[in-house]
Each structure stands twice: as structure tokens, then as C-alpha cells.
PDB file of C-alpha atoms in Angstrom:
ATOM      1  CA  UNK A 237      45.345 292.302 131.970  1.00  0.00           C
ATOM      2  CA  UNK A 238      43.251 291.696 134.804  1.00  0.00           C
ATOM      3  CA  UNK A 239      42.890 288.119 135.592  1.00  0.00           C
ATOM      4  CA  UNK A 240      39.424 286.321 133.971  1.00  0.00           C
ATOM      5  CA  UNK A 241      36.420 286.000 136.160  1.00  0.00           C
ATOM      6  CA  UNK A 242      33.120 283.964 135.567  1.00  0.00           C
ATOM      7  CA  UNK A 243      30.913 286.430 134.287  1.00  0.00           C
ATOM      8  CA  UNK A 244      33.712 287.232 131.645  1.00  0.00           C
ATOM      9  CA  UNK A 245      32.860 284.687 129.605  1.00  0.00           C
ATOM     10  CA  UNK A 246      29.693 284.071 126.777  1.00  0.00           C
ATOM     11  CA  UNK A 247      27.642 280.330 127.588  1.00  0.00           C
ATOM     12  CA  UNK A 248      28.490 279.707 124.278  1.00  0.00           C
ATOM     13  CA  UNK A 249      32.558 279.309 125.886  1.00  0.00           C
ATOM     14  CA  UNK A 250      31.149 276.918 128.873  1.00  0.00           C
ATOM     15  CA  UNK A 251      28.808 274.900 125.736  1.00  0.00           C
ATOM     16  CA  UNK A 252      32.154 274.705 123.486  1.00  0.00           C
ATOM     17  CA  UNK A 253      34.222 273.465 126.947  1.00  0.00           C
ATOM     18  CA  UNK A 254      31.535 270.096 127.087  1.00  0.00           C
ATOM     19  CA  UNK A 255      31.775 269.772 123.342  1.00  0.00           C
ATOM     20  CA  UNK A 256      35.657 269.056 124.073  1.00  0.00           C
ATOM     21  CA  UNK A 257      35.318 267.489 127.426  1.00  0.00           C
ATOM     22  CA  UNK A 258      33.674 264.910 125.645  1.00  0.00           C
ATOM     23  CA  UNK A 259      35.375 264.207 122.895  1.00  0.00           C
ATOM     24  CA  UNK A 260      33.347 265.995 120.320  1.00  0.00           C
ATOM     25  CA  UNK A 261      36.021 267.832 119.261  1.00  0.00           C
ATOM     26  CA  UNK A 262      39.356 267.719 119.360  1.00  0.00           C
ATOM     27  CA  UNK A 263      42.015 269.707 121.068  1.00  0.00           C
ATOM     28  CA  UNK A 264      42.883 270.981 117.697  1.00  0.00           C
ATOM     29  CA  UNK A 265      39.623 272.081 117.113  1.00  0.00           C
ATOM     30  CA  UNK A 266      38.776 273.941 120.953  1.00  0.00           C
ATOM     31  CA  UNK A 267      41.237 275.418 120.159  1.00  0.00           C
ATOM     32  CA  UNK A 268      40.148 276.968 117.111  1.00  0.00           C
ATOM     33  CA  UNK A 269      36.797 277.758 117.788  1.00  0.00           C
ATOM     34  CA  UNK A 270      37.870 279.231 121.060  1.00  0.00           C
ATOM     35  CA  UNK A 271      40.330 281.840 119.247  1.00  0.00           C
ATOM     36  CA  UNK A 272      36.708 282.894 118.178  1.00  0.00           C
ATOM     37  CA  UNK A 273      35.988 284.446 121.743  1.00  0.00           C
ATOM     38  CA  UNK A 274      39.665 285.653 122.788  1.00  0.00           C
ATOM     39  CA  UNK A 275      38.436 289.538 121.992  1.00  0.00           C
ATOM     40  CA  UNK A 276      38.723 292.274 124.293  1.00  0.00           C
ATOM     41  CA  UNK A 277      41.669 291.639 125.778  1.00  0.00           C
ATOM     42  CA  UNK A 278      41.175 288.362 126.569  1.00  0.00           C
ATOM     43  CA  UNK A 279      43.501 285.940 124.526  1.00  0.00           C
ATOM     44  CA  UNK A 280      43.393 282.134 123.703  1.00  0.00           C
ATOM     45  CA  UNK A 281      45.989 281.126 125.655  1.00  0.00           C
ATOM     46  CA  UNK A 282      43.774 283.349 129.119  1.00  0.00           C
ATOM     47  CA  UNK A 283      41.014 280.908 127.774  1.00  0.00           C
ATOM     48  CA  UNK A 284      42.409 277.381 128.327  1.00  0.00           C
ATOM     49  CA  UNK A 285      44.286 278.107 131.265  1.00  0.00           C
ATOM     50  CA  UNK A 286      41.100 279.538 132.655  1.00  0.00           C
ATOM     51  CA  UNK A 287      38.790 277.109 131.679  1.00  0.00           C
ATOM     52  CA  UNK A 288      41.360 274.055 132.549  1.00  0.00           C
ATOM     53  CA  UNK A 289      40.886 272.095 135.591  1.00  0.00           C
ATOM     54  CA  UNK A 290      43.306 273.841 139.020  1.00  0.00           C
ATOM     55  CA  UNK A 291      43.645 270.806 140.930  1.00  0.00           C
ATOM     56  CA  UNK A 292      46.641 272.805 143.425  1.00  0.00           C
ATOM     57  CA  UNK A 293      44.424 275.052 145.395  1.00  0.00           C
ATOM     58  CA  UNK A 294      40.795 273.598 145.278  1.00  0.00           C
ATOM     59  CA  UNK A 295      41.287 270.692 147.698  1.00  0.00           C
ATOM     60  CA  UNK A 296      38.825 271.144 150.714  1.00  0.00           C
ATOM     61  CA  UNK A 297      40.384 267.829 151.900  1.00  0.00           C
ATOM     62  CA  UNK A 298      44.077 267.471 151.949  1.00  0.00           C
ATOM     63  CA  UNK A 299      45.380 264.181 151.179  1.00  0.00           C
ATOM     64  CA  UNK A 300      47.104 263.386 154.837  1.00  0.00           C
ATOM     65  CA  UNK A 301      44.089 264.966 156.467  1.00  0.00           C
ATOM     66  CA  UNK A 302      44.660 263.193 160.229  1.00  0.00           C
ATOM     67  CA  UNK A 303      40.941 262.988 160.723  1.00  0.00           C
ATOM     68  CA  UNK A 304      40.633 260.293 158.309  1.00  0.00           C
ATOM     69  CA  UNK A 305      42.377 256.388 157.749  1.00  0.00           C
ATOM     70  CA  UNK A 306      43.163 256.400 154.055  1.00  0.00           C
ATOM     71  CA  UNK A 307      44.989 254.883 151.528  1.00  0.00           C
ATOM     72  CA  UNK A 308      45.028 253.649 148.220  1.00  0.00           C
ATOM     73  CA  UNK A 309      44.128 249.763 147.632  1.00  0.00           C
ATOM     74  CA  UNK A 310      43.303 246.938 145.265  1.00  0.00           C
ATOM     75  CA  UNK A 311      40.809 244.917 144.072  1.00  0.00           C
ATOM     76  CA  UNK A 312      40.317 241.965 140.952  1.00  0.00           C
ATOM     77  CA  UNK A 313      38.491 243.623 138.112  1.00  0.00           C
ATOM     78  CA  UNK A 314      36.174 241.145 136.253  1.00  0.00           C
ATOM     79  CA  UNK A 315      37.468 243.004 132.735  1.00  0.00           C
ATOM     80  CA  UNK A 316      40.522 244.626 132.896  1.00  0.00           C
ATOM     81  CA  UNK A 317      42.598 241.728 133.171  1.00  0.00           C
ATOM     82  CA  UNK A 318      44.118 242.017 136.395  1.00  0.00           C
ATOM     83  CA  UNK A 319      43.192 244.491 139.400  1.00  0.00           C
ATOM     84  CA  UNK A 320      42.068 247.761 139.813  1.00  0.00           C
ATOM     85  CA  UNK A 321      43.084 250.344 142.069  1.00  0.00           C
ATOM     86  CA  UNK A 322      40.951 252.626 144.192  1.00  0.00           C
ATOM     87  CA  UNK A 323      41.294 255.422 146.990  1.00  0.00           C
ATOM     88  CA  UNK A 324      39.307 254.094 149.939  1.00  0.00           C
ATOM     89  CA  UNK A 325      38.232 256.780 152.561  1.00  0.00           C
ATOM     90  CA  UNK A 326      36.861 256.032 156.224  1.00  0.00           C
ATOM     91  CA  UNK A 327      36.801 258.458 159.525  1.00  0.00           C
ATOM     92  CA  UNK A 328      40.014 257.225 161.430  1.00  0.00           C
ATOM     93  CA  UNK A 329      38.701 257.305 164.650  1.00  0.00           C
ATOM     94  CA  UNK A 330      35.213 255.128 163.988  1.00  0.00           C
ATOM     95  CA  UNK A 331      33.743 253.082 166.388  1.00  0.00           C
ATOM     96  CA  UNK A 332      31.606 250.738 164.616  1.00  0.00           C
ATOM     97  CA  UNK A 333      31.397 249.468 161.253  1.00  0.00           C
ATOM     98  CA  UNK A 334      29.756 251.935 158.213  1.00  0.00           C
ATOM     99  CA  UNK A 335      28.111 252.411 155.481  1.00  0.00           C
ATOM    100  CA  UNK A 336      29.923 252.884 152.609  1.00  0.00           C
ATOM    101  CA  UNK A 337      29.542 254.850 149.154  1.00  0.00           C
ATOM    102  CA  UNK A 338      31.372 254.082 146.371  1.00  0.00           C
ATOM    103  CA  UNK A 339      32.552 257.431 144.348  1.00  0.00           C
ATOM    104  CA  UNK A 340      32.662 257.040 140.338  1.00  0.00           C
ATOM    105  CA  UNK A 341      34.944 259.791 138.157  1.00  0.00           C
ATOM    106  CA  UNK A 342      34.166 261.405 135.120  1.00  0.00           C
ATOM    107  CA  UNK A 343      35.515 260.086 131.892  1.00  0.00           C
ATOM    108  CA  UNK A 344      38.976 260.910 132.777  1.00  0.00           C
ATOM    109  CA  UNK A 345      40.178 258.758 135.447  1.00  0.00           C
ATOM    110  CA  UNK A 346      40.906 258.939 139.330  1.00  0.00           C
ATOM    111  CA  UNK A 347      41.651 262.679 138.869  1.00  0.00           C
ATOM    112  CA  UNK A 348      42.311 264.824 142.342  1.00  0.00           C
ATOM    113  CA  UNK A 349      39.010 266.579 142.669  1.00  0.00           C
ATOM    114  CA  UNK A 350      36.868 263.077 142.382  1.00  0.00           C
ATOM    115  CA  UNK A 351      39.687 261.938 145.409  1.00  0.00           C
ATOM    116  CA  UNK A 352      39.082 264.435 147.122  1.00  0.00           C
ATOM    117  CA  UNK A 353      35.531 263.813 146.759  1.00  0.00           C
ATOM    118  CA  UNK A 354      36.124 260.874 147.858  1.00  0.00           C
ATOM    119  CA  UNK A 355      37.663 262.164 151.121  1.00  0.00           C
ATOM    120  CA  UNK A 356      34.926 264.334 151.644  1.00  0.00           C
ATOM    121  CA  UNK A 357      32.756 261.600 151.900  1.00  0.00           C
ATOM    122  CA  UNK A 358      34.901 259.840 155.199  1.00  0.00           C
ATOM    123  CA  UNK A 359      34.677 263.001 156.532  1.00  0.00           C
ATOM    124  CA  UNK A 360      30.549 262.615 156.438  1.00  0.00           C
ATOM    125  CA  UNK A 361      30.701 259.200 158.422  1.00  0.00           C
ATOM    126  CA  UNK A 362      30.834 256.747 155.146  1.00  0.00           C
ATOM    127  CA  UNK A 363      33.561 254.428 154.323  1.00  0.00           C
ATOM    128  CA  UNK A 364      34.492 255.391 150.536  1.00  0.00           C
ATOM    129  CA  UNK A 365      35.741 254.029 147.564  1.00  0.00           C
ATOM    130  CA  UNK A 366      37.276 255.788 144.877  1.00  0.00           C
ATOM    131  CA  UNK A 367      38.141 253.698 141.547  1.00  0.00           C
ATOM    132  CA  UNK A 368      40.202 254.044 139.066  1.00  0.00           C
ATOM    133  CA  UNK A 369      39.105 251.919 135.570  1.00  0.00           C
ATOM    134  CA  UNK A 370      41.541 253.257 134.110  1.00  0.00           C
ATOM    135  CA  UNK A 371      44.055 251.338 136.089  1.00  0.00           C
ATOM    136  CA  UNK A 372      44.428 248.401 133.414  1.00  0.00           C
ATOM    137  CA  UNK A 373      46.190 251.408 131.015  1.00  0.00           C
ATOM    138  CA  UNK A 374      48.350 252.339 133.994  1.00  0.00           C
ATOM    139  CA  UNK A 375      46.038 254.430 135.509  1.00  0.00           C
ATOM    140  CA  UNK A 376      45.730 258.344 135.903  1.00  0.00           C
ATOM    141  CA  UNK A 377      48.087 259.655 133.969  1.00  0.00           C
ATOM    142  CA  UNK A 378      48.277 263.675 135.791  1.00  0.00           C
ATOM    143  CA  UNK A 379      46.348 265.306 133.423  1.00  0.00           C
ATOM    144  CA  UNK A 380      43.120 264.919 131.755  1.00  0.00           C
ATOM    145  CA  UNK A 381      43.878 265.469 128.338  1.00  0.00           C
ATOM    146  CA  UNK A 382      45.397 262.012 128.457  1.00  0.00           C
ATOM    147  CA  UNK A 383      42.670 260.499 130.771  1.00  0.00           C
ATOM    148  CA  UNK A 384      39.827 260.895 128.543  1.00  0.00           C
ATOM    149  CA  UNK A 385      41.808 259.663 125.274  1.00  0.00           C
ATOM    150  CA  UNK A 386      43.032 256.333 128.272  1.00  0.00           C
ATOM    151  CA  UNK A 387      39.467 255.966 129.096  1.00  0.00           C
ATOM    152  CA  UNK A 388      38.267 256.226 125.494  1.00  0.00           C
ATOM    153  CA  UNK A 389      40.130 253.052 124.889  1.00  0.00           C
ATOM    154  CA  UNK A 390      37.880 251.133 127.181  1.00  0.00           C
ATOM    155  CA  UNK A 391      34.741 249.382 126.633  1.00  0.00           C
ATOM    156  CA  UNK A 392      32.343 251.487 129.107  1.00  0.00           C
ATOM    157  CA  UNK A 393      30.014 248.343 130.064  1.00  0.00           C
ATOM    158  CA  UNK A 394      33.446 246.735 131.008  1.00  0.00           C
ATOM    159  CA  UNK A 395      34.152 249.574 133.451  1.00  0.00           C
ATOM    160  CA  UNK A 396      30.889 249.144 134.689  1.00  0.00           C
ATOM    161  CA  UNK A 397      31.729 245.394 135.993  1.00  0.00           C
ATOM    162  CA  UNK A 398      34.828 247.269 137.206  1.00  0.00           C
ATOM    163  CA  UNK A 399      33.020 249.301 139.079  1.00  0.00           C
ATOM    164  CA  UNK A 400      30.240 246.972 140.547  1.00  0.00           C
ATOM    165  CA  UNK A 401      33.035 244.498 141.598  1.00  0.00           C
ATOM    166  CA  UNK A 402      33.739 247.944 143.550  1.00  0.00           C
ATOM    167  CA  UNK A 403      30.607 248.153 144.923  1.00  0.00           C
ATOM    168  CA  UNK A 404      31.380 243.793 146.407  1.00  0.00           C
ATOM    169  CA  UNK A 405      34.894 244.521 147.504  1.00  0.00           C
ATOM    170  CA  UNK A 406      33.566 247.671 149.929  1.00  0.00           C
ATOM    171  CA  UNK A 407      29.606 245.300 150.746  1.00  0.00           C
ATOM    172  CA  UNK A 408      32.278 242.836 152.062  1.00  0.00           C
ATOM    173  CA  UNK A 409      35.076 245.073 153.620  1.00  0.00           C
ATOM    174  CA  UNK A 410      35.236 244.363 157.751  1.00  0.00           C
ATOM    175  CA  UNK A 411      34.476 248.013 158.456  1.00  0.00           C
ATOM    176  CA  UNK A 412      31.703 248.415 156.288  1.00  0.00           C
ATOM    177  CA  UNK A 413      28.157 247.276 157.336  1.00  0.00           C
ATOM    178  CA  UNK A 414      27.415 245.814 154.267  1.00  0.00           C
ATOM    179  CA  UNK A 415      24.967 248.860 153.194  1.00  0.00           C
ATOM    180  CA  UNK A 416      26.193 250.453 150.213  1.00  0.00           C
ATOM    181  CA  UNK A 417      25.197 253.487 147.956  1.00  0.00           C
ATOM    182  CA  UNK A 418      27.104 255.283 144.730  1.00  0.00           C
ATOM    183  CA  UNK A 419      27.518 258.710 144.134  1.00  0.00           C
ATOM    184  CA  UNK A 420      28.790 259.487 140.369  1.00  0.00           C
ATOM    185  CA  UNK A 421      29.592 262.805 138.146  1.00  0.00           C
ATOM    186  CA  UNK A 422      29.135 263.007 133.923  1.00  0.00           C
ATOM    187  CA  UNK A 423      30.596 259.117 133.445  1.00  0.00           C
ATOM    188  CA  UNK A 424      30.065 258.178 136.869  1.00  0.00           C
ATOM    189  CA  UNK A 425      26.685 259.331 136.943  1.00  0.00           C
ATOM    190  CA  UNK A 426      26.210 257.062 134.143  1.00  0.00           C
ATOM    191  CA  UNK A 427      28.021 254.167 135.867  1.00  0.00           C
ATOM    192  CA  UNK A 428      25.585 255.255 138.782  1.00  0.00           C
ATOM    193  CA  UNK A 429      22.348 255.465 137.277  1.00  0.00           C
ATOM    194  CA  UNK A 430      23.290 251.155 135.544  1.00  0.00           C
ATOM    195  CA  UNK A 431      24.505 250.136 139.115  1.00  0.00           C
ATOM    196  CA  UNK A 432      20.940 250.705 140.134  1.00  0.00           C
ATOM    197  CA  UNK A 433      20.151 248.805 137.422  1.00  0.00           C
ATOM    198  CA  UNK A 434      22.282 246.297 138.273  1.00  0.00           C
ATOM    199  CA  UNK A 435      22.287 245.897 142.234  1.00  0.00           C
ATOM    200  CA  UNK A 436      19.658 244.996 143.542  1.00  0.00           C
ATOM    201  CA  UNK A 437      20.307 245.270 146.663  1.00  0.00           C
ATOM    202  CA  UNK A 438      22.252 248.567 146.360  1.00  0.00           C
ATOM    203  CA  UNK A 439      21.136 251.147 149.001  1.00  0.00           C
ATOM    204  CA  UNK A 440      20.513 254.140 147.160  1.00  0.00           C
ATOM    205  CA  UNK A 441      22.465 255.736 144.077  1.00  0.00           C
ATOM    206  CA  UNK A 442      23.313 259.537 143.123  1.00  0.00           C
ATOM    207  CA  UNK A 443      24.135 260.317 139.483  1.00  0.00           C
ATOM    208  CA  UNK A 444      25.226 263.976 138.669  1.00  0.00           C
ATOM    209  CA  UNK A 445      24.712 264.770 135.093  1.00  0.00           C
ATOM    210  CA  UNK A 446      24.608 261.481 134.021  1.00  0.00           C
ATOM    211  CA  UNK A 447      23.485 259.836 131.215  1.00  0.00           C
ATOM    212  CA  UNK A 448      20.502 257.601 131.398  1.00  0.00           C
ATOM    213  CA  UNK A 449      19.470 254.063 131.175  1.00  0.00           C
ATOM    214  CA  UNK A 450      16.395 252.660 128.744  1.00  0.00           C
ATOM    215  CA  UNK A 451      13.066 252.657 129.722  1.00  0.00           C
ATOM    216  CA  UNK A 452      13.858 248.333 130.021  1.00  0.00           C
ATOM    217  CA  UNK A 453      16.256 249.149 132.134  1.00  0.00           C
ATOM    218  CA  UNK A 454      14.724 251.330 134.472  1.00  0.00           C
ATOM    219  CA  UNK A 455      12.378 249.099 135.343  1.00  0.00           C
ATOM    220  CA  UNK A 456      15.572 246.299 136.829  1.00  0.00           C
ATOM    221  CA  UNK A 457      16.109 249.844 139.292  1.00  0.00           C
ATOM    222  CA  UNK A 458      16.151 248.367 143.123  1.00  0.00           C
ATOM    223  CA  UNK A 459      17.330 251.434 144.852  1.00  0.00           C
ATOM    224  CA  UNK A 460      16.084 255.092 145.377  1.00  0.00           C
ATOM    225  CA  UNK A 461      17.740 257.493 143.446  1.00  0.00           C
ATOM    226  CA  UNK A 462      18.676 261.503 144.201  1.00  0.00           C
ATOM    227  CA  UNK A 463      19.372 262.864 140.358  1.00  0.00           C
ATOM    228  CA  UNK A 464      21.557 265.945 140.079  1.00  0.00           C
ATOM    229  CA  UNK A 465      20.873 267.527 137.026  1.00  0.00           C
ATOM    230  CA  UNK A 466      22.236 271.384 135.746  1.00  0.00           C
ATOM    231  CA  UNK A 467      19.988 273.126 133.766  1.00  0.00           C
ATOM    232  CA  UNK A 468      22.057 274.356 131.041  1.00  0.00           C
ATOM    233  CA  UNK A 469      23.103 270.796 130.473  1.00  0.00           C
ATOM    234  CA  UNK A 470      20.687 270.621 127.255  1.00  0.00           C
ATOM    235  CA  UNK A 471      22.919 267.584 126.410  1.00  0.00           C
ATOM    236  CA  UNK A 472      21.826 265.059 129.152  1.00  0.00           C
ATOM    237  CA  UNK A 473      18.727 266.557 130.282  1.00  0.00           C
ATOM    238  CA  UNK A 474      17.183 265.700 126.968  1.00  0.00           C
ATOM    239  CA  UNK A 475      17.350 262.110 127.802  1.00  0.00           C
ATOM    240  CA  UNK A 476      15.312 262.831 131.120  1.00  0.00           C
ATOM    241  CA  UNK A 477      11.694 262.746 130.033  1.00  0.00           C
ATOM    242  CA  UNK A 478      12.219 259.460 129.004  1.00  0.00           C
ATOM    243  CA  UNK A 479      13.874 258.569 131.582  1.00  0.00           C
ATOM    244  CA  UNK A 480      11.023 260.295 134.438  1.00  0.00           C
ATOM    245  CA  UNK A 481       8.062 258.227 132.298  1.00  0.00           C
ATOM    246  CA  UNK A 482      10.028 254.849 132.848  1.00  0.00           C
ATOM    247  CA  UNK A 483      10.405 255.200 136.283  1.00  0.00           C
ATOM    248  CA  UNK A 484       7.403 256.891 136.562  1.00  0.00           C
ATOM    249  CA  UNK A 485       5.402 253.418 135.085  1.00  0.00           C
ATOM    250  CA  UNK A 486       7.913 251.222 136.719  1.00  0.00           C
ATOM    251  CA  UNK A 487       6.911 253.129 140.385  1.00  0.00           C
ATOM    252  CA  UNK A 488      10.404 253.561 141.268  1.00  0.00           C
ATOM    253  CA  UNK A 489      11.499 255.753 144.408  1.00  0.00           C
ATOM    254  CA  UNK A 490      12.869 258.830 143.411  1.00  0.00           C
ATOM    255  CA  UNK A 491      13.960 262.730 142.774  1.00  0.00           C
ATOM    256  CA  UNK A 492      15.600 264.307 140.741  1.00  0.00           C
ATOM    257  CA  UNK A 493      17.090 268.368 141.411  1.00  0.00           C
ATOM    258  CA  UNK A 494      17.277 271.056 138.253  1.00  0.00           C
ATOM    259  CA  UNK A 495      20.290 273.602 139.494  1.00  0.00           C
ATOM    260  CA  UNK A 496      18.752 277.363 137.684  1.00  0.00           C
ATOM    261  CA  UNK A 497      21.091 278.471 135.978  1.00  0.00           C
ATOM    262  CA  UNK A 498      23.875 276.166 136.169  1.00  0.00           C
ATOM    263  CA  UNK A 499      26.730 273.981 133.702  1.00  0.00           C
ATOM    264  CA  UNK A 500      27.439 270.427 133.632  1.00  0.00           C
ATOM    265  CA  UNK A 501      30.435 270.029 136.429  1.00  0.00           C
ATOM    266  CA  UNK A 502      28.565 272.175 138.946  1.00  0.00           C
ATOM    267  CA  UNK A 503      30.003 270.319 141.220  1.00  0.00           C
ATOM    268  CA  UNK A 504      33.748 270.203 140.273  1.00  0.00           C
ATOM    269  CA  UNK A 505      35.579 272.891 142.456  1.00  0.00           C
ATOM    270  CA  UNK A 506      38.620 273.100 140.175  1.00  0.00           C
ATOM    271  CA  UNK A 507      37.242 274.307 136.791  1.00  0.00           C
ATOM    272  CA  UNK A 508      35.280 277.442 135.968  1.00  0.00           C
ATOM    273  CA  UNK A 509      31.622 275.819 134.965  1.00  0.00           C
ATOM    274  CA  UNK A 510      31.698 275.524 139.400  1.00  0.00           C
ATOM    275  CA  UNK A 511      28.781 276.827 141.345  1.00  0.00           C
ATOM    276  CA  UNK A 512      29.530 277.487 144.524  1.00  0.00           C
ATOM    277  CA  UNK A 513      25.601 277.680 145.648  1.00  0.00           C
ATOM    278  CA  UNK A 514      24.494 274.718 143.682  1.00  0.00           C
ATOM    279  CA  UNK A 515      27.284 272.499 144.695  1.00  0.00           C
ATOM    280  CA  UNK A 516      27.198 272.795 148.371  1.00  0.00           C
ATOM    281  CA  UNK A 517      23.497 272.424 148.123  1.00  0.00           C
ATOM    282  CA  UNK A 518      23.267 269.538 146.094  1.00  0.00           C
ATOM    283  CA  UNK A 519      26.335 268.188 148.204  1.00  0.00           C
ATOM    284  CA  UNK A 520      24.423 268.421 151.793  1.00  0.00           C
ATOM    285  CA  UNK A 521      21.248 266.897 149.959  1.00  0.00           C
ATOM    286  CA  UNK A 522      23.694 264.143 148.687  1.00  0.00           C
ATOM    287  CA  UNK A 523      24.859 263.616 152.567  1.00  0.00           C
ATOM    288  CA  UNK A 524      21.471 263.528 154.194  1.00  0.00           C
ATOM    289  CA  UNK A 525      20.024 261.260 151.711  1.00  0.00           C
ATOM    290  CA  UNK A 526      22.827 258.639 152.155  1.00  0.00           C
ATOM    291  CA  UNK A 527      22.482 259.352 155.904  1.00  0.00           C
ATOM    292  CA  UNK A 528      18.598 258.518 155.687  1.00  0.00           C
ATOM    293  CA  UNK A 529      18.754 255.805 153.033  1.00  0.00           C
ATOM    294  CA  UNK A 530      22.014 253.710 154.132  1.00  0.00           C
ATOM    295  CA  UNK A 531      22.214 254.224 158.101  1.00  0.00           C
TER     296      UNK A 531
END
């Protein structure tokens, strides 16, 4: 059988995967529903394999990249009862203090994709920190299914406090100039929005397809926002009109981009939801935004 391609799949398969990835259906239900699309020589196992993340062949910046100084650190957790582990990365040849960026994971912990994004950010001239909110439960377990199950065991507002603590850790780091922004994906997009609500000194926030704060919360935002949305992501996009109304009503600085014909998770290059053109453009805009607002 020839290898599957993105164009072989119906949009309903991507919608089904989105339901599964966001805990609306369990694995048994996902496989059961997926079997409806196993036609024309396509098997359920091939669909499962194709939709699952590929962390081996997709790294853009290797963990041992000689251009970077990358290591794991720990900082105090306000809610986790101990410390939070995070990946800290910065350019090895930096001759001055750098602006910082907190990189926030999806709803499955600090997986290889988010670690890679942390290193990508550092290569652009920032000191970046990607925390693992699953640390109090043993950390990212090595696969996303178990990671999602673990993350459901933590309260999202407790995790928000841990990412706010990461902001303070980075802001006060010896190699940081005190200007700090945040970028996050999915759950991390919600965290990015909420950090903008909670941190009046936050330098910039870039939520990728993230859930929105309430109108009352949006009124508290001081940081400039760059909001990245996927056109086909009806679940997240449903909250945008009210959020935009609140931002406009309170004269907040924001720019929103909707990327045509792409799904939730389009920046994540480990699954077939990835769209290279949209991901590259969104990341180019993200880095330009951070350079403008933080440097």
C-alpha cells in the first residue's frame, strides 16, 4: 500500500483527531469512529500511525546544537508542591543580556515538539524557557496519550500559576534583560492569553489557537497581543468575536491573523495537521513581533 498523504484524508478525520486530542472522546471511541474512514485500501492502523506525532524525523534544531547553551533547570512551583522542570536555551555566543520568551506547551506536557520550539526561539536571539507543567506528576511521560491523561489531573489555574512563576524566573535570570514575552500553543495559547491578563509588565503575548479570557479579564490586559488562528478551527474560533469585542472596547493593542484552509495545530510539524506555509509565516510574524516589542 502506498504511504498516506494529507490530501488523502477527509476534513472529518482531522476534526475527529481534534476531538480526541482535546479529550472529547476517548481512545476507544476515536478508533471506532476512525474505522469509518478506513476505506479504499486505507486501514485503521495506517490512519492511527499517520495521525500520530512523529518526534523522530521532525526536529528542526537538535538538542545538542552547538550554537546554543541548552539545559534543564528547576524553579519553585507555587501550586505543585515542589519544583517545576523546564528547558532553558540561549545563544552560546551572546555578548549581552537577552530578552526572554516563555514557551508554553499544549495539553500533554513538555514533549519534543515544544522543546524544539524552545530551541528555535533561542536561535532567534532570545533566552527561552519551556516549563513542564506535568513535573508534579512525574513530568512528560514520553508519549502524548499518557501526557494528556496526566495533564487532566492538574487544575489549569494551578498550572497558570506555574507558568507565571516561569515568567518571574526568566525575568530575574542573570542572562535576561528583564523584558519577557510568552508564546503558547493550544492549552498554551490559553495560558498566553491569561498571562497577559495577570501580568501587567508582560512584554508581549503570542497565543496560537488559544482559548480566550472573559471580557472582564480582557480589560486587564496591558501587553500587546499577536493572535494566531486556524481558519478550520471552529472550536477555538467560536470565542474570538467576543474576545475581539472586549479588546476593542478597552482599546487594547492586538493583531489577529487567520490562516486560510488550515487546522488547529497547524504549527506543529509532527502531525499531518501541520501546514508548512502557514507555520513558517506565523513563526516569522511571531519572531518579528517579539523583536519589535522586547528588544
